[in-house]
Amino acid sequence: MRSNPGMREILRTTDVTDLSDRDIPPMFREVVERGWSVTAAGGRVLTDLRPETPGVYIDRLAEETTINGRGMTDHDLPAAPHERTPLLVRRCLAYVSACLRKAQGEFRDTRVTAYVSLSFADAEEALLTSNVTFCTPLPDVRPYIPDPEAITDAAVAEISLDDCSAWP
């Protein structure tokens, strides 16, 4: 897993053992269950997140990240950081793991990559929020996040299916 210092610190202090579907909010569980599909341009996208009307994108990476990117449900989590952070991280990682496993089963490879970012909402309470997206690295397109280490305003991780093996 490639990550920046902020994400490494969060993961160091968060128990990520025994991740399961129970950690994933119901709406996101449905996304996992519906699986993956391929767009006309060859983009690998989560079927439940596909727009009814296809959009126009500059490349396949833009299509995949636009369709597959979502903020993780957090409205039901406590505001206190020591309670909120571990629950939010577990949700993100359980969702990532389930989606990447489903992608491997459907595409017969492990090329789909996940990106998780955690940052503080621009609100009075400064609540930690997160975003998860998936894309397939392309040889002729700049990576979604070329250098996670360079990100300083959020905790960021690039996660492959192999990285998920550490989470039962």
Coordinates of N, CA and C in Angstrom, one line a residue:
M1 N 0.8 -1.2 0.0 CA 0.0 0.0 0.0 C 0.9 1.2 0.0
R2 N 0.6 2.1 -0.9 CA 1.3 3.4 -0.9 C 0.4 4.4 -0.1
S3 N 1.0 5.1 0.8 CA 0.2 6.1 1.6 C 1.2 7.2 2.0
N4 N 0.5 8.3 2.5 CA 1.3 9.4 3.1 C 1.4 9.2 4.6
P5 N 2.2 10.1 5.2 CA 2.4 10.0 6.7 C 1.1 10.1 7.5
G6 N 0.2 10.9 7.0 CA -1.1 11.1 7.7 C -1.9 9.8 7.7
M7 N -1.9 9.1 6.6 CA -2.7 7.8 6.5 C -1.9 6.7 7.3
R8 N -0.6 6.7 7.3 CA 0.1 5.7 8.0 C -0.2 5.9 9.5
E9 N -0.2 7.1 10.0 CA -0.5 7.3 11.4 C -1.9 6.9 11.8
I10 N -2.9 7.2 10.9 CA -4.3 6.8 11.2 C -4.3 5.3 11.2
L11 N -3.7 4.6 10.3 CA -3.8 3.1 10.2 C -3.0 2.5 11.4
R12 N -1.9 3.1 11.8 CA -1.2 2.6 13.0 C -2.0 2.6 14.3
T13 N -2.9 3.5 14.4 CA -3.7 3.6 15.6 C -5.2 3.1 15.5
T14 N -5.5 2.5 14.3 CA -6.8 2.0 14.1 C -6.8 0.5 14.0
D15 N -7.7 -0.2 14.7 CA -7.8 -1.7 14.6 C -8.6 -2.0 13.4
V16 N -7.8 -2.7 12.4 CA -8.5 -3.0 11.2 C -8.6 -4.6 11.1
T17 N -8.5 -5.2 12.2 CA -8.7 -6.7 12.1 C -10.2 -7.0 12.1
D18 N -10.5 -8.1 11.5 CA -11.9 -8.6 11.4 C -12.8 -7.7 10.7
L19 N -12.3 -7.1 9.6 CA -13.2 -6.3 8.8 C -14.2 -7.2 8.1
S20 N -15.4 -6.7 8.0 CA -16.5 -7.6 7.3 C -17.5 -6.7 6.7
D21 N -18.5 -7.3 6.0 CA -19.6 -6.6 5.4 C -20.3 -5.8 6.4
R22 N -20.3 -6.2 7.7 CA -21.0 -5.4 8.8 C -20.4 -4.0 8.9
D23 N -19.2 -3.8 8.5 CA -18.6 -2.5 8.6 C -19.0 -1.6 7.5
I24 N -19.6 -2.1 6.5 CA -20.0 -1.3 5.3 C -21.5 -0.9 5.5
P25 N -21.7 0.4 5.3 CA -23.1 0.9 5.4 C -24.0 0.2 4.3
P26 N -25.3 0.0 4.6 CA -26.2 -0.7 3.7 C -26.1 -0.3 2.2
M27 N -26.1 1.0 2.0 CA -26.1 1.6 0.6 C -24.9 1.1 -0.1
F28 N -23.8 1.1 0.6 CA -22.5 0.7 -0.1 C -22.5 -0.8 -0.2
R29 N -23.1 -1.5 0.7 CA -23.2 -3.0 0.5 C -23.9 -3.4 -0.8
E30 N -25.0 -2.6 -1.1 CA -25.7 -2.8 -2.3 C -24.8 -2.5 -3.5
V31 N -24.0 -1.5 -3.5 CA -23.1 -1.3 -4.6 C -22.2 -2.5 -4.8
V32 N -21.6 -3.0 -3.7 CA -20.7 -4.2 -3.8 C -21.5 -5.3 -4.4
E33 N -22.7 -5.6 -4.0 CA -23.5 -6.7 -4.4 C -23.8 -6.6 -5.9
R34 N -24.1 -5.4 -6.4 CA -24.4 -5.3 -7.9 C -23.1 -5.5 -8.7
G35 N -22.0 -5.3 -8.2 CA -20.7 -5.6 -8.9 C -20.3 -4.6 -9.9
W36 N -19.5 -5.0 -10.8 CA -18.8 -4.2 -11.8 C -19.4 -4.4 -13.2
S37 N -19.2 -3.4 -14.0 CA -19.5 -3.5 -15.4 C -18.5 -2.7 -16.2
V38 N -18.5 -2.8 -17.5 CA -17.6 -2.1 -18.4 C -18.4 -1.1 -19.3
T39 N -17.9 0.1 -19.4 CA -18.5 1.1 -20.2 C -18.2 0.9 -21.7
A40 N -18.8 1.7 -22.5 CA -18.5 1.6 -24.0 C -17.0 2.0 -24.2
A41 N -16.5 2.9 -23.4 CA -15.1 3.3 -23.6 C -14.1 2.3 -22.9
G42 N -14.6 1.2 -22.3 CA -13.8 0.3 -21.6 C -13.5 0.5 -20.2
G43 N -14.2 1.5 -19.6 CA -14.0 1.8 -18.2 C -14.6 0.8 -17.3
R44 N -13.9 0.5 -16.2 CA -14.4 -0.5 -15.2 C -15.1 0.3 -14.1
V45 N -16.4 0.2 -14.0 CA -17.1 1.0 -13.1 C -18.1 0.1 -12.3
L46 N -18.4 0.6 -11.1 CA -19.3 -0.1 -10.2 C -20.7 0.1 -10.8
T47 N -21.4 -1.0 -11.1 CA -22.6 -1.0 -11.8 C -23.7 0.0 -11.2
D48 N -23.8 -0.1 -9.9 CA -24.8 0.7 -9.2 C -24.5 2.2 -9.2
L49 N -23.3 2.6 -9.6 CA -22.9 4.0 -9.6 C -23.0 4.6 -11.0
R50 N -23.2 3.8 -12.0 CA -23.3 4.3 -13.4 C -24.4 5.2 -13.6
P51 N -24.2 6.4 -14.2 CA -25.2 7.3 -14.5 C -26.2 6.7 -15.5
E52 N -27.4 7.1 -15.5 CA -28.4 6.7 -16.5 C -28.0 7.1 -17.9
T53 N -27.5 8.4 -18.0 CA -27.0 8.9 -19.3 C -25.5 9.0 -19.2
P54 N -24.9 8.3 -20.2 CA -23.4 8.3 -20.2 C -22.9 9.7 -20.4
G55 N -21.8 10.0 -19.7 CA -21.1 11.3 -19.8 C -20.0 11.3 -20.8
V56 N -19.4 12.4 -20.9 CA -18.3 12.6 -21.8 C -17.1 12.9 -21.0
Y57 N -16.0 12.1 -21.1 CA -14.8 12.2 -20.3 C -13.6 12.4 -21.2
I58 N -12.6 13.0 -20.6 CA -11.4 13.2 -21.4 C -10.6 11.9 -21.6
D59 N -10.7 10.9 -20.7 CA -10.1 9.7 -20.9 C -10.8 8.6 -20.0
R60 N -10.3 7.4 -20.1 CA -10.9 6.3 -19.3 C -10.7 6.5 -17.8
L61 N -9.5 7.1 -17.4 CA -9.3 7.3 -16.0 C -10.3 8.3 -15.4
A62 N -10.5 9.4 -16.1 CA -11.5 10.4 -15.7 C -12.9 9.8 -15.6
E63 N -13.2 8.9 -16.5 CA -14.5 8.3 -16.5 C -14.6 7.4 -15.2
E64 N -13.6 6.6 -15.0 CA -13.7 5.6 -13.8 C -13.7 6.4 -12.5
T65 N -12.8 7.4 -12.4 CA -12.8 8.1 -11.1 C -14.1 8.9 -10.8
T66 N -14.6 9.5 -11.9 CA -15.8 10.3 -11.7 C -17.0 9.4 -11.3
I67 N -17.1 8.2 -12.0 CA -18.3 7.3 -11.7 C -18.1 6.6 -10.4
N68 N -16.9 6.1 -10.1 CA -16.6 5.3 -9.0 C -16.3 6.0 -7.7
G69 N -16.1 7.3 -7.7 CA -15.7 8.1 -6.5 C -17.0 8.5 -5.7
R70 N -16.9 8.3 -4.4 CA -18.0 8.6 -3.5 C -17.4 9.0 -2.1
G71 N -18.1 9.9 -1.5 CA -17.9 10.1 -0.1 C -18.5 9.0 0.7
M72 N -17.8 8.5 1.7 CA -18.3 7.4 2.6 C -19.3 8.0 3.5
T73 N -20.4 7.3 3.7 CA -21.5 7.7 4.6 C -20.9 7.9 6.0
D74 N -21.1 9.0 6.6 CA -20.6 9.3 7.9 C -21.6 10.1 8.8
H75 N -22.7 10.4 8.4 CA -23.7 11.2 9.1 C -24.1 10.5 10.4
D76 N -24.0 9.2 10.5 CA -24.4 8.5 11.7 C -23.3 8.3 12.7
L77 N -22.1 8.7 12.4 CA -20.9 8.5 13.2 C -20.8 9.6 14.3
P78 N -20.2 9.3 15.4 CA -20.0 10.3 16.5 C -19.1 11.4 16.0
A79 N -19.2 12.6 16.6 CA -18.3 13.7 16.2 C -16.9 13.6 16.8
A80 N -16.8 13.0 18.0 CA -15.5 13.0 18.7 C -14.5 12.2 17.9
P81 N -13.4 12.8 17.5 CA -12.4 12.2 16.6 C -12.0 10.8 17.1
H82 N -11.8 10.6 18.4 CA -11.3 9.3 18.9 C -12.3 8.2 18.6
E83 N -13.6 8.5 18.5 CA -14.6 7.5 18.2 C -14.9 7.5 16.7
R84 N -14.9 8.6 16.0 CA -15.3 8.7 14.6 C -14.2 8.1 13.7
T85 N -13.0 8.4 13.9 CA -11.9 8.0 13.0 C -11.8 6.5 12.8
P86 N -11.8 5.7 13.8 CA -11.7 4.3 13.6 C -12.9 3.7 12.9
L87 N -14.1 4.2 13.2 CA -15.3 3.7 12.5 C -15.3 4.0 11.0
L88 N -14.9 5.3 10.7 CA -14.8 5.7 9.3 C -13.8 5.0 8.5
V89 N -12.6 4.8 9.1 CA -11.6 4.0 8.5 C -12.0 2.6 8.2
R90 N -12.6 1.9 9.2 CA -13.1 0.6 9.0 C -14.1 0.5 7.9
R91 N -15.0 1.5 7.8 CA -16.0 1.5 6.7 C -15.3 1.5 5.4
C92 N -14.4 2.5 5.2 CA -13.7 2.6 4.0 C -12.9 1.4 3.6
L93 N -12.2 0.8 4.5 CA -11.3 -0.3 4.2 C -12.2 -1.6 3.9
A94 N -13.3 -1.8 4.6 CA -14.1 -2.9 4.3 C -14.8 -2.8 3.0
Y95 N -15.2 -1.6 2.6 CA -15.8 -1.3 1.3 C -14.8 -1.5 0.2
V96 N -13.6 -1.0 0.4 CA -12.5 -1.2 -0.6 C -12.2 -2.7 -0.8
S97 N -12.0 -3.4 0.3 CA -11.7 -4.8 0.2 C -12.8 -5.6 -0.5
A98 N -14.0 -5.3 -0.2 CA -15.1 -6.0 -0.9 C -15.2 -5.7 -2.4
C99 N -15.0 -4.4 -2.7 CA -15.1 -4.0 -4.1 C -13.9 -4.6 -4.9
L100 N -12.7 -4.6 -4.3 CA -11.6 -5.1 -5.1 C -11.7 -6.6 -5.3
R101 N -12.2 -7.3 -4.3 CA -12.4 -8.8 -4.4 C -13.4 -9.1 -5.5
K102 N -14.5 -8.3 -5.5 CA -15.5 -8.5 -6.5 C -15.0 -8.1 -7.9
A103 N -14.1 -7.1 -8.0 CA -13.5 -6.8 -9.3 C -12.6 -7.9 -9.8
Q104 N -11.9 -8.5 -8.9 CA -11.0 -9.6 -9.3 C -11.9 -10.8 -9.9
G105 N -13.0 -11.1 -9.2 CA -13.8 -12.1 -9.7 C -14.5 -11.8 -11.0
E106 N -14.8 -10.6 -11.3 CA -15.5 -10.2 -12.5 C -14.5 -10.0 -13.7
F107 N -13.3 -9.4 -13.4 CA -12.4 -9.1 -14.5 C -11.3 -10.1 -14.6
R108 N -11.1 -11.0 -13.7 CA -10.1 -12.1 -13.7 C -8.7 -11.5 -13.6
D109 N -8.5 -10.3 -13.0 CA -7.2 -9.7 -12.8 C -7.3 -8.8 -11.5
T110 N -6.2 -8.2 -11.1 CA -6.2 -7.4 -10.0 C -5.8 -6.0 -10.3
R111 N -6.1 -5.5 -11.5 CA -5.7 -4.2 -11.9 C -6.4 -3.0 -11.3
V112 N -7.7 -3.2 -10.9 CA -8.4 -2.1 -10.3 C -7.7 -1.7 -9.0
T113 N -7.6 -0.5 -8.8 CA -6.9 0.1 -7.6 C -7.9 1.0 -6.9
A114 N -7.8 1.0 -5.5 CA -8.6 1.9 -4.7 C -7.8 3.1 -4.2
Y115 N -8.5 4.2 -4.0 CA -7.9 5.4 -3.3 C -8.8 5.8 -2.2
V116 N -8.3 5.9 -1.0 CA -9.0 6.4 0.1 C -8.4 7.7 0.6
S117 N -9.2 8.7 0.8 CA -8.6 10.0 1.4 C -9.5 10.3 2.6
L118 N -8.8 10.8 3.6 CA -9.5 11.3 4.8 C -9.1 12.7 5.0
S119 N -10.0 13.6 5.2 CA -9.7 15.0 5.5 C -10.8 15.6 6.3
F120 N -10.6 16.8 6.8 CA -11.5 17.5 7.6 C -12.5 18.3 6.8
A121 N -13.8 18.1 7.0 CA -14.8 18.9 6.3 C -14.6 20.3 6.6
D122 N -15.0 21.1 5.6 CA -14.9 22.6 5.7 C -16.2 23.0 6.4
A123 N -16.3 22.7 7.7 CA -17.5 23.1 8.4 C -17.1 23.5 9.8
E124 N -18.0 24.1 10.6 CA -17.7 24.6 11.9 C -17.1 23.5 12.8
E125 N -17.7 22.3 12.7 CA -17.2 21.2 13.6 C -15.9 20.6 13.2
A126 N -15.5 20.8 11.9 CA -14.2 20.2 11.4 C -14.3 18.7 11.6
L127 N -15.3 18.1 11.0 CA -15.4 16.6 11.1 C -14.6 15.9 10.1
L128 N -14.0 14.8 10.5 CA -13.3 14.0 9.5 C -14.2 13.3 8.6
T129 N -14.0 13.5 7.3 CA -14.8 12.8 6.2 C -13.9 12.0 5.3
S130 N -14.5 11.2 4.5 CA -13.6 10.4 3.6 C -14.2 10.3 2.2
N131 N -13.3 9.9 1.3 CA -13.7 9.7 -0.1 C -13.0 8.4 -0.5
V132 N -13.8 7.6 -1.3 CA -13.2 6.3 -1.8 C -13.5 6.3 -3.3
T133 N -12.5 6.0 -4.1 CA -12.7 5.9 -5.5 C -11.9 4.7 -6.1
F134 N -12.2 4.2 -7.2 CA -11.6 3.1 -7.9 C -11.2 3.4 -9.3
C135 N -10.1 3.0 -9.8 CA -9.7 3.1 -11.2 C -8.7 2.1 -11.6
T136 N -8.5 1.9 -12.9 CA -7.6 1.0 -13.4 C -6.4 1.8 -14.0
P137 N -5.2 1.6 -13.4 CA -4.1 2.3 -14.0 C -3.9 2.0 -15.5
L138 N -3.6 3.0 -16.2 CA -3.4 2.9 -17.7 C -2.0 3.3 -18.0
P139 N -1.3 2.6 -18.9 CA 0.1 2.9 -19.2 C 0.3 4.3 -19.9
D140 N -0.7 4.8 -20.6 CA -0.6 6.1 -21.3 C -1.3 7.2 -20.6
V141 N -1.7 7.0 -19.4 CA -2.4 8.1 -18.6 C -1.8 8.3 -17.3
R142 N -1.6 9.5 -16.9 CA -1.0 9.9 -15.6 C -1.9 9.2 -14.5
P143 N -1.2 8.7 -13.5 CA -2.0 8.0 -12.4 C -3.0 9.0 -11.7
Y144 N -4.0 8.5 -11.1 CA -5.0 9.3 -10.4 C -4.3 10.1 -9.3
I145 N -3.5 9.5 -8.5 CA -2.7 10.3 -7.5 C -1.3 9.8 -7.7
P146 N -0.5 10.5 -8.5 CA 0.9 10.1 -8.9 C 1.8 9.8 -7.7
D147 N 1.7 10.6 -6.6 CA 2.6 10.5 -5.5 C 1.8 10.7 -4.2
P148 N 1.2 9.7 -3.6 CA 0.5 9.9 -2.3 C 1.3 10.6 -1.3
E149 N 2.6 10.3 -1.2 CA 3.5 10.9 -0.2 C 3.5 12.5 -0.3
A150 N 3.2 13.0 -1.5 CA 3.3 14.4 -1.7 C 2.0 15.2 -1.2
I151 N 1.0 14.4 -0.9 CA -0.3 15.0 -0.4 C -0.1 15.4 1.1
T152 N -0.4 16.6 1.4 CA -0.1 17.1 2.8 C -1.4 17.6 3.5
D153 N -2.5 17.8 2.7 CA -3.7 18.3 3.3 C -4.8 17.2 3.5
A154 N -4.4 16.0 3.4 CA -5.3 14.8 3.6 C -4.5 13.6 3.9
A155 N -5.1 12.6 4.5 CA -4.5 11.3 4.7 C -4.9 10.5 3.5
V156 N -4.0 9.9 2.7 CA -4.3 9.3 1.5 C -3.6 7.9 1.4
A157 N -4.3 6.9 0.8 CA -3.8 5.6 0.6 C -4.2 5.1 -0.8
E158 N -3.3 4.5 -1.5 CA -3.5 3.7 -2.7 C -3.5 2.3 -2.4
I159 N -4.6 1.6 -2.6 CA -4.8 0.2 -2.1 C -5.0 -0.8 -3.3
S160 N -4.3 -1.8 -3.3 CA -4.5 -2.9 -4.3 C -5.2 -4.1 -3.6
L161 N -5.6 -5.1 -4.3 CA -6.2 -6.3 -3.7 C -5.2 -7.0 -2.9
D162 N -3.9 -7.0 -3.2 CA -2.9 -7.6 -2.4 C -2.8 -7.0 -1.0
D163 N -3.0 -5.7 -1.0 CA -3.0 -5.0 0.3 C -4.1 -5.5 1.2
C164 N -5.2 -5.9 0.7 CA -6.4 -6.3 1.4 C -6.2 -7.6 2.1
S165 N -5.2 -8.4 1.7 CA -4.9 -9.7 2.3 C -4.6 -9.5 3.8
A166 N -4.1 -8.3 4.2 CA -3.8 -8.1 5.6 C -5.0 -7.9 6.5
W167 N -6.2 -7.8 5.8 CA -7.4 -7.6 6.6 C -8.3 -8.8 6.3
P168 N -8.5 -9.7 7.3 CA -9.3 -10.9 7.1 C -10.7 -10.6 6.6

